[in-house]
Short mmCIF file of C-alpha atoms and ligand atoms in Angstrom, two decimals:
data_model
loop_
_atom_site.label_atom_id
_atom_site.label_comp_id
_atom_site.label_asym_id
_atom_site.label_seq_id
_atom_site.Cartn_x
_atom_site.Cartn_y
_atom_site.Cartn_z
CA MET I 373 121.21 -35.89 -7.48
CA HIS I 374 124.27 -37.78 -7.52
CA THR I 375 126.75 -34.84 -7.26
CA LEU I 376 129.11 -34.27 -4.38
CA ALA I 377 128.51 -30.86 -2.75
CA ALA I 378 131.33 -28.66 -2.10
CA PRO I 379 131.96 -26.73 1.33
CA VAL I 380 130.98 -23.27 1.60
CA ARG I 381 133.87 -20.87 1.83
CA GLU I 382 132.17 -17.92 3.40
CA VAL I 383 128.65 -17.33 4.72
CA ASP I 384 127.80 -14.35 2.38
CA ASP I 385 124.64 -12.75 0.99
CA GLU I 386 124.58 -15.36 -1.72
CA VAL I 387 124.68 -18.13 0.90
CA ARG I 388 122.01 -16.33 3.05
CA GLN I 389 119.80 -16.07 0.14
CA LEU I 390 120.15 -19.89 -0.83
CA VAL I 391 119.22 -20.67 2.83
CA ARG I 392 116.17 -18.44 2.47
CA ASP I 393 114.99 -20.04 -0.68
CA MET I 394 115.81 -23.56 0.54
CA ALA I 395 113.51 -22.74 3.69
CA GLU I 396 110.71 -21.56 1.50
CA THR I 397 110.83 -24.77 -0.55
CA MET I 398 110.93 -27.00 2.43
CA TYR I 399 108.05 -25.35 3.99
CA ALA I 400 105.98 -25.28 0.76
CA ALA I 401 106.68 -28.96 -0.06
CA PRO I 402 106.09 -29.48 2.87
CA GLY I 403 109.13 -31.42 4.26
CA ILE I 404 111.11 -31.51 7.51
CA GLY I 405 114.42 -31.09 5.70
CA LEU I 406 116.08 -30.02 2.41
CA ALA I 407 119.63 -30.22 1.08
CA ALA I 408 120.97 -27.86 -1.36
CA THR I 409 121.57 -30.88 -3.76
CA GLN I 410 117.72 -31.11 -4.01
CA VAL I 411 117.56 -27.60 -5.51
CA ASN I 412 120.46 -28.44 -7.70
CA VAL I 413 122.92 -26.17 -5.78
CA HIS I 414 125.99 -28.34 -4.90
CA ARG I 415 127.14 -26.66 -1.90
CA ARG I 416 127.01 -27.99 1.73
CA VAL I 417 123.88 -26.26 3.18
CA ILE I 418 120.96 -27.95 4.68
CA VAL I 419 117.73 -26.79 6.27
CA ILE I 420 115.64 -28.63 8.85
CA ASP I 421 112.52 -27.91 10.73
CA ILE I 422 110.93 -31.14 12.56
CA SER I 423 108.76 -28.91 14.84
CA GLU I 424 105.04 -29.38 14.70
CA THR I 425 104.58 -25.61 14.60
CA ARG I 426 106.97 -25.19 11.59
CA ASP I 427 108.86 -22.26 13.05
CA GLU I 428 112.18 -23.85 14.38
CA LEU I 429 114.38 -23.56 11.38
CA LEU I 430 117.66 -25.15 11.93
CA VAL I 431 120.40 -24.25 9.38
CA LEU I 432 123.62 -26.23 8.98
CA ILE I 433 126.34 -25.20 6.63
CA ASN I 434 129.44 -27.56 6.13
CA PRO I 435 127.91 -30.24 8.56
CA GLU I 436 130.10 -32.93 9.89
CA ILE I 437 129.09 -35.82 11.92
CA VAL I 438 131.68 -35.93 14.38
CA ALA I 439 130.33 -38.80 16.53
CA ALA I 440 127.58 -41.44 16.08
CA GLU I 441 126.21 -44.09 18.28
CA GLY I 442 123.65 -46.73 18.49
CA LEU I 443 121.09 -47.79 15.94
CA GLN I 444 117.45 -46.86 15.16
CA GLU I 445 115.19 -47.79 12.29
CA CYS I 446 112.90 -45.13 10.82
CA GLU I 447 110.57 -45.07 7.96
CA GLU I 448 111.97 -42.36 5.60
CA GLY I 449 110.54 -40.55 2.63
CA CYS I 450 112.31 -38.07 0.41
CA LEU I 451 110.91 -35.12 -1.81
CA SER I 452 113.30 -36.41 -4.54
CA VAL I 453 111.64 -39.83 -4.60
CA PRO I 454 107.99 -38.86 -4.13
CA GLY I 455 105.66 -41.70 -2.94
CA VAL I 456 108.34 -44.01 -1.61
CA TYR I 457 108.44 -44.68 2.09
CA GLU I 458 110.78 -47.40 3.58
CA LYS I 459 112.48 -48.27 6.75
CA VAL I 460 116.15 -47.38 6.90
CA ASP I 461 118.87 -48.04 9.70
CA ARG I 462 120.59 -45.01 10.99
CA ALA I 463 122.59 -44.04 13.83
CA ALA I 464 120.42 -43.38 17.07
CA LYS I 465 122.44 -40.44 18.07
CA VAL I 466 124.73 -38.11 16.20
CA LYS I 467 126.97 -35.31 17.12
CA VAL I 468 127.29 -32.59 14.21
CA ARG I 469 129.41 -29.65 13.80
CA ALA I 470 128.30 -27.13 11.58
CA LEU I 471 128.02 -23.30 10.86
CA GLY I 472 124.77 -21.63 11.45
CA ALA I 473 122.93 -19.25 9.19
CA GLU I 474 125.34 -16.34 10.19
CA GLY I 475 128.32 -18.39 9.75
CA LYS I 476 128.92 -19.23 13.56
CA PRO I 477 130.33 -22.61 14.22
CA PHE I 478 128.25 -24.78 16.70
CA GLU I 479 127.86 -28.37 17.80
CA LEU I 480 124.45 -30.10 18.14
CA ASP I 481 123.69 -33.42 19.76
CA ALA I 482 120.69 -34.94 17.96
CA GLU I 483 118.53 -38.09 18.50
CA GLY I 484 115.54 -39.61 17.26
CA LEU I 485 113.82 -37.88 14.21
CA LEU I 486 116.20 -34.99 14.19
CA ALA I 487 119.24 -37.41 14.04
CA VAL I 488 117.60 -39.30 11.15
CA CYS I 489 116.92 -36.03 9.12
CA ILE I 490 120.39 -34.77 9.75
CA GLN I 491 121.79 -38.12 8.35
CA HIS I 492 119.41 -38.25 5.52
CA GLU I 493 120.25 -34.65 4.50
CA ILE I 494 124.09 -35.14 4.73
CA ASP I 495 123.81 -37.98 2.50
CA HIS I 496 122.13 -35.77 -0.21
CA LEU I 497 125.27 -33.63 0.09
CA GLU I 498 127.35 -36.64 -0.60
CA GLY I 499 125.28 -37.56 -3.52
CA LYS I 500 123.38 -40.52 -1.91
CA VAL I 501 119.73 -41.01 -1.63
CA PHE I 502 117.89 -43.05 1.04
CA VAL I 503 116.85 -45.59 -1.49
CA GLU I 504 120.42 -46.79 -1.99
CA TYR I 505 120.17 -48.50 1.37
CA LEU I 506 117.10 -50.56 0.19
CA SER I 507 117.49 -54.13 -1.48
CA ARG I 508 118.37 -54.35 -5.18
CA LEU I 509 114.92 -55.55 -5.80
CA LYS I 510 113.31 -52.53 -4.12
CA GLN I 511 115.50 -50.19 -5.89
CA THR I 512 114.71 -51.60 -9.32
CA ARG I 513 110.91 -51.25 -8.61
CA ILE I 514 111.48 -47.83 -7.50
CA ARG I 515 113.25 -47.02 -10.62
CA ALA I 516 110.68 -48.53 -13.04
CA ARG I 517 107.78 -46.75 -11.20
CA MET I 518 109.66 -43.34 -11.43
CA GLN I 519 110.33 -43.96 -15.11
CA LYS I 520 106.73 -44.82 -15.81
CA GLN I 521 105.69 -41.57 -13.87
CA SER I 522 108.10 -39.45 -15.82
CA ARG I 523 106.95 -40.98 -19.19
CA ARG I 524 103.37 -39.98 -18.06
CA ALA I 525 104.34 -36.45 -17.15
CA ALA I 526 105.98 -36.21 -20.48
CA ALA I 527 103.01 -37.38 -22.40
CA ALA I 528 100.71 -35.22 -20.57
CA ALA I 529 102.93 -32.01 -21.19
O1 GNR E 100 110.19 -34.46 4.50
C1 GNR E 100 110.93 -35.40 4.80
N1 GNR E 100 110.56 -36.17 5.71
C2 GNR E 100 111.41 -37.21 6.08
C3 GNR E 100 110.93 -38.39 6.92
C4 GNR E 100 111.65 -39.26 7.38
C5 GNR E 100 113.15 -39.26 7.18
C6 GNR E 100 113.67 -38.35 6.59
C7 GNR E 100 112.76 -37.28 5.82
S1 GNR E 100 113.55 -36.01 5.05
C8 GNR E 100 112.31 -35.51 3.93
C9 GNR E 100 112.65 -34.26 3.14
C10 GNR E 100 113.55 -34.62 2.24
O2 GNR E 100 113.60 -35.42 1.20
N2 GNR E 100 114.87 -34.17 2.50
O3 GNR E 100 116.00 -34.34 1.82
NI1 NI E 101 115.52 -36.37 0.86
#
């Protein structure tokens, strides 16, 4: 979870398959975004779908935030830290440059939840999880709870 993802050199069949698998995992979860880091693939690949209808898949390969402005606070959750929802400060607007599913470069201006999600997913690629923005005390509590849960899961297996 704390591994730095490497850039994709070429959007080939393998990368396209990864994107398909990640989209399936995100929709099944269900979640509004997924970084390759979360499926233990350390490449700079993100899928996002914040639509109500779950049919607006956004694929970001080698994403870079090229501009950011303002501030917003949003309650975030993460598939990698189940059950934890906490407010995090993020940029209100971001301009992101990335390659699409077919390897074509594009730029996107995002705000609101989409901007939050893009920042959350890019953090995953850098080995960062949103709980790292919380206070030490909250992080300690979250860690203790996750350890307790994994001990329970191990005991039940
Ligand atoms: O499904 C998710 N919901 C969410 C809500 C608020 C802010 C960020 C997110 S991302 C999360 C899925 C996830 O963990 N992606 O890494
Ligand atoms: Ni997450």
